[in-house]
Tab-separated table of C-alpha atoms in Angstrom:
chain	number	residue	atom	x	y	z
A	128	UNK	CA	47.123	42.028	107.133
A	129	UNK	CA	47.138	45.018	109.865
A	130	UNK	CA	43.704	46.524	108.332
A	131	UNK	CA	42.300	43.010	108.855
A	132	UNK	CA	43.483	42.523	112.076
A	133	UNK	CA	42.334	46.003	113.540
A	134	UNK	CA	38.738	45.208	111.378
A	135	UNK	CA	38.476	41.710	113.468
A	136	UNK	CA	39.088	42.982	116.628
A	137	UNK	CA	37.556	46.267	116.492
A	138	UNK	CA	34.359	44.180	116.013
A	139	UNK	CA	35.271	41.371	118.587
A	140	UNK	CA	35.686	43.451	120.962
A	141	UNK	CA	33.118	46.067	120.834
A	142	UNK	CA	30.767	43.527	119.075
A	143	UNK	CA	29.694	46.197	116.039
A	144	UNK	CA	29.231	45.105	112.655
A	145	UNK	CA	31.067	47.570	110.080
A	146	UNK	CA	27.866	48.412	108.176
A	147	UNK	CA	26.537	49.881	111.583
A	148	UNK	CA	30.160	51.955	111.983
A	149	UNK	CA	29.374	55.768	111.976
A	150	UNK	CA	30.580	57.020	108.681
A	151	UNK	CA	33.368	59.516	110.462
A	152	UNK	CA	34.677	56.840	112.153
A	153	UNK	CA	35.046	54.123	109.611
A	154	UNK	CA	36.760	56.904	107.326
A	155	UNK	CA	39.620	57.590	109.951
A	156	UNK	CA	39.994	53.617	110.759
A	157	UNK	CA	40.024	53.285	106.665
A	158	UNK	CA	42.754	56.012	106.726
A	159	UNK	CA	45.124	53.986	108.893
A	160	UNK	CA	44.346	50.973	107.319
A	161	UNK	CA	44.850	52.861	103.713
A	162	UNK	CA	48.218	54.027	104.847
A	163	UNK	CA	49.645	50.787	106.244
A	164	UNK	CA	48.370	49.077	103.030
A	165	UNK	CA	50.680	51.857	101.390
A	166	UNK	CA	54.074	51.965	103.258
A	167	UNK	CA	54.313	48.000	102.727
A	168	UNK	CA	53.347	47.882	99.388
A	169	UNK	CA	55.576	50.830	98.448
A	170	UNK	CA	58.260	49.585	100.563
A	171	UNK	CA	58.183	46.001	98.697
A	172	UNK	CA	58.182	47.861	95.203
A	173	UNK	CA	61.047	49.639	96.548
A	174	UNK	CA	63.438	46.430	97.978
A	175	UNK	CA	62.385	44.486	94.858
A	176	UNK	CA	63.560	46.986	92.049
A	177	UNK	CA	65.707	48.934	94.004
A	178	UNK	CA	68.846	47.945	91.722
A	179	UNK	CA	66.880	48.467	88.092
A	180	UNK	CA	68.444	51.414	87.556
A	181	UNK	CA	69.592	54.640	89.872
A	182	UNK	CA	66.759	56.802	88.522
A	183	UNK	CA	63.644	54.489	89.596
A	184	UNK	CA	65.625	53.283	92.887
A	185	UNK	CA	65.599	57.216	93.767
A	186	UNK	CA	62.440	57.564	93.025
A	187	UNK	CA	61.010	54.891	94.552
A	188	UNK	CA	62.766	55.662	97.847
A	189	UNK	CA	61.154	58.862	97.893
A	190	UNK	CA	58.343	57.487	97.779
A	191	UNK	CA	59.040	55.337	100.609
A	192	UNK	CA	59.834	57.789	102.729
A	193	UNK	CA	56.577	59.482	101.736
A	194	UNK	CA	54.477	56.730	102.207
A	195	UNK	CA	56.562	56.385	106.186
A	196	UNK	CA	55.321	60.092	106.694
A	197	UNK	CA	51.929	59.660	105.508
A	198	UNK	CA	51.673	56.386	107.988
A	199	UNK	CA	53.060	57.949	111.020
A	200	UNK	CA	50.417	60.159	110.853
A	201	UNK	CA	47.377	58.304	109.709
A	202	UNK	CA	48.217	55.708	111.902
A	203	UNK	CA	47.667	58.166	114.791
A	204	UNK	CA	44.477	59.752	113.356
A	205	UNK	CA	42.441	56.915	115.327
A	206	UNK	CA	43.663	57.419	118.238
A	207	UNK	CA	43.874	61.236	118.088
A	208	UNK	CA	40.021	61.296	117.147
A	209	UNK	CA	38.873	58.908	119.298
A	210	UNK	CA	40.921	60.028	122.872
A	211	UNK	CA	40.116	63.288	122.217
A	212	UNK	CA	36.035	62.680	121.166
A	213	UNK	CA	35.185	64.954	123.937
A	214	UNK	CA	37.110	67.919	123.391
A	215	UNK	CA	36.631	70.932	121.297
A	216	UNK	CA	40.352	71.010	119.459
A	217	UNK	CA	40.272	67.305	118.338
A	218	UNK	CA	40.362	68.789	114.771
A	219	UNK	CA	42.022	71.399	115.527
A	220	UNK	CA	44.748	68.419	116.134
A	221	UNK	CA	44.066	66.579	113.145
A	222	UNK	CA	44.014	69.184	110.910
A	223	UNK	CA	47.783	69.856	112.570
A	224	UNK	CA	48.698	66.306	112.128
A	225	UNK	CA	47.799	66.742	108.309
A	226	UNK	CA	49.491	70.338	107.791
A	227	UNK	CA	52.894	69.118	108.868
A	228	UNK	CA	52.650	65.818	107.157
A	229	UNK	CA	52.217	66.965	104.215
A	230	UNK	CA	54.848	69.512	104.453
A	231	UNK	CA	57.119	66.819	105.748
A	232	UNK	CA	56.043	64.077	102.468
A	233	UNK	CA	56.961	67.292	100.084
A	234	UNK	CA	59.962	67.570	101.256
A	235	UNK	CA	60.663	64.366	101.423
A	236	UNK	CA	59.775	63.952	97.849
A	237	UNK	CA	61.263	67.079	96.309
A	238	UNK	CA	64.708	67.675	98.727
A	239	UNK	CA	68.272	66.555	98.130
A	240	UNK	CA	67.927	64.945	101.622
A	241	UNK	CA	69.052	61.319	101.117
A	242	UNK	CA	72.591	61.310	101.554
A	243	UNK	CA	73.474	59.161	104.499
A	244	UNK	CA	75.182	61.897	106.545
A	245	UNK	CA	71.590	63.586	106.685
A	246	UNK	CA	69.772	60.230	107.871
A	247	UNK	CA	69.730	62.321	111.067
A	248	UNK	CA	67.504	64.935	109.288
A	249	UNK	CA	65.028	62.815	107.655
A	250	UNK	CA	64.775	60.787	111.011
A	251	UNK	CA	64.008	64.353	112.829
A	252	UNK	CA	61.802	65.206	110.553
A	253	UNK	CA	59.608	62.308	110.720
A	254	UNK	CA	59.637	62.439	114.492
A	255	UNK	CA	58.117	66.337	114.340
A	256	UNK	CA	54.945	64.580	112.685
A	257	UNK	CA	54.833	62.473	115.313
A	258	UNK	CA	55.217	64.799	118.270
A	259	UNK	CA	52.721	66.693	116.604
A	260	UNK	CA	50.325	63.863	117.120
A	261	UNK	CA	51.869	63.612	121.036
A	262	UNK	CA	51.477	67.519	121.635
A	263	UNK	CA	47.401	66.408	121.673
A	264	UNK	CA	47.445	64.040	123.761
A	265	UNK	CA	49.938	65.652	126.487
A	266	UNK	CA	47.933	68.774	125.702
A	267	UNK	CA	44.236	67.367	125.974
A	268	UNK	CA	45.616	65.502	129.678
A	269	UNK	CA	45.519	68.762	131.177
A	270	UNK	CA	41.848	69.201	130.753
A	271	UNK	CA	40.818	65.157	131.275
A	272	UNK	CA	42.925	64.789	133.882
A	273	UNK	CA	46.343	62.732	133.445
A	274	UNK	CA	44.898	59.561	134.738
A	275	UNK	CA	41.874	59.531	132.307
A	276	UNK	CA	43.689	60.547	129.864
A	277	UNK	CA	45.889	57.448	130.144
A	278	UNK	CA	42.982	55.160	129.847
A	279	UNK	CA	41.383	57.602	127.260
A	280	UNK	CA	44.127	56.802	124.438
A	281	UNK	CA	45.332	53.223	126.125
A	282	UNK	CA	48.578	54.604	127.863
A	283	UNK	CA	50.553	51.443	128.096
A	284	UNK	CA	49.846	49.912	124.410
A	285	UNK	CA	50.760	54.001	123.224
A	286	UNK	CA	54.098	53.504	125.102
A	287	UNK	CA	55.494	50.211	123.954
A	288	UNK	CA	54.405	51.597	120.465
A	289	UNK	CA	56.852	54.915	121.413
A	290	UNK	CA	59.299	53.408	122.460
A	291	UNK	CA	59.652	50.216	119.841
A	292	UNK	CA	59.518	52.905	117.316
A	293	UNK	CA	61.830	55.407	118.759
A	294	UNK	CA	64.344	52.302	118.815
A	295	UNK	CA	63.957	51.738	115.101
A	296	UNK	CA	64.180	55.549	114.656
A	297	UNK	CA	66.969	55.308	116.107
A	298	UNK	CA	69.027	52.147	114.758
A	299	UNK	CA	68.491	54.148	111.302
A	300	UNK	CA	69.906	57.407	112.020
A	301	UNK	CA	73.021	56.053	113.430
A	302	UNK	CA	73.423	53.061	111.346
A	303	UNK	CA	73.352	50.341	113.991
A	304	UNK	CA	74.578	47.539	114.161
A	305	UNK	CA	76.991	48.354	110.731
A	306	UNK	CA	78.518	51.236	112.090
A	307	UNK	CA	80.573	48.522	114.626
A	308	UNK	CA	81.151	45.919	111.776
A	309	UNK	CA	81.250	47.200	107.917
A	310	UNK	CA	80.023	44.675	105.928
A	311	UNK	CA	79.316	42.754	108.492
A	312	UNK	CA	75.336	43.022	108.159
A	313	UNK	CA	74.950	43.188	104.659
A	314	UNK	CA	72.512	40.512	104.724
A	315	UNK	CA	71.078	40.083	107.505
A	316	UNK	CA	70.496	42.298	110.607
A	317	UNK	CA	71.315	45.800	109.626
A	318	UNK	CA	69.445	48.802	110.340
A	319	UNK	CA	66.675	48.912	107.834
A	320	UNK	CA	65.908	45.460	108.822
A	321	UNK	CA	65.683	46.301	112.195
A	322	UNK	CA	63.962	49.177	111.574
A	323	UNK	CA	61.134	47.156	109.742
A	324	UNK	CA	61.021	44.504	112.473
A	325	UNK	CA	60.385	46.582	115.567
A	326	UNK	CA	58.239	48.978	113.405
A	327	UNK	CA	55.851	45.880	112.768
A	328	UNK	CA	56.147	44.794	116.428
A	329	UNK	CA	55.143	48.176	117.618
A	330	UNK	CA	52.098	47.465	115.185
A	331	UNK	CA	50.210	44.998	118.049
A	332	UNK	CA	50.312	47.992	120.564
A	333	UNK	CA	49.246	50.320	118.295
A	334	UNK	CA	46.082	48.783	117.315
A	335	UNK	CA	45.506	48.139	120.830
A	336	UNK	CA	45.625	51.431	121.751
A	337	UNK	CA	43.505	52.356	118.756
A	338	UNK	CA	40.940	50.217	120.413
A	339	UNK	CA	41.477	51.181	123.872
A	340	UNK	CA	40.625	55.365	122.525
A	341	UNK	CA	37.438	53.705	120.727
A	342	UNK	CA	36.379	51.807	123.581
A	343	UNK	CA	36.976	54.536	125.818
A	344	UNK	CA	34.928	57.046	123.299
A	345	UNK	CA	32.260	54.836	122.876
A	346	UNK	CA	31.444	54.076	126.709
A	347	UNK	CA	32.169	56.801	128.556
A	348	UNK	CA	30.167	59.979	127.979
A	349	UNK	CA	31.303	63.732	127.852
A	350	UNK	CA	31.010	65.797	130.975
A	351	UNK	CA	27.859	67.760	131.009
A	352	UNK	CA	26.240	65.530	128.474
């Protein structure tokens, strides 16, 4: 549903067809729409046989995890490429983005890291692939100018994604709301749930600000070109 969604608009909006896309950019927008298609399919394999048996449960919520990593940072890739379309280290970004996410989806695969006294771990670890995505941006404003940079990768739609996202980050890690009341969420309204909820909330800003970094690309040249 999100890759159709960020398909539609992208062409309402800028009024291209997606036989007329440039090939680069309709491989990073397939990318994000690649990985969202994976962490909710994974993540529905995983709640649905997650009590088969304690060997597939495991690892199918490695995979999950994997699949989380591999989102985080394909998610970003649009934005990353298209805010940064007139500077020389926008690969030199991506290719960062891609380095630590992989490391990160390797060890989240292969570690012992999934007790829940090391939530905390996997939850920083997640968020380093994520500031590594940031570090351009914050980086890149010191060249464009903090102002265009704001418009460049659609500042306010990037924030409400942040911070939605940091909130679900953070109900996780510490186990809210069943830390107050064991077994009082069992069902309904514990932190996973949560975590899913603002996660797909945070998805609206996102693709607006995926579309605010293309318009921006697409209408405003480089300087000195």
């Amino acid at each position: 549903m999100r890759a159709c969604v960020s398909v539609y608009m992208y062409c309402r909006d800028y009024g291209f067809k997606l036989e007329e896309t440039p090939r680069r950019d309709k491989l990073i927008l397939l990318l994000c729409a690649w990985s969202s298609a994976a962490i909710f399919g994974i993540s529905t394999v995983f709640h649905t046989f997650i009590c088969y048996s304690e060997k597939l449960a495991d690892r199918l919520r490695r995979l999950d995890h994997v699949a989380a990593v591999n989102h985080i940072a394909c998610s970003m890739y649009p934005v990353i490429y298209a805010a940064l379309s007139c500077s020389p280290y926008r690969w030199h970004f991506l290719v960062a983005m891609a380095i630590s996410s992989i490391i990160c989806m390797i060890i989240f695969y292969f570690a012992d890291i999934y007790a829940p006294e090391k939530a905390a771990i996997r939850g920083l670890m997640a968020l380093g692939v994520a500031a590594t995505a940031l570090s351009g941006l914050v980086f890149h404003s010191f060249t464009l100018g903090a102002g265009a940079m704001w418009t460049a990768m659609g500042g306010r739609y990037l924030i409400h994604m942040i911070i939605l996202n940091a909130a679900g980050l953070v109900f996780y890690i510490v186990h809210f709301p069943e830390c107050w009341w064991p077994g009082g969420f069992d069902i309904v309204g514990h932190s996973h749930q949560l975590l899913h909820i603002v996660s797909a909330v945070a998805t609206f800003s996102q693709i607006n600000a995926i579309l605010t970094a293309y318009g921006y690309s697409l209408n405003t040249p480089c300087p000195g070109s």
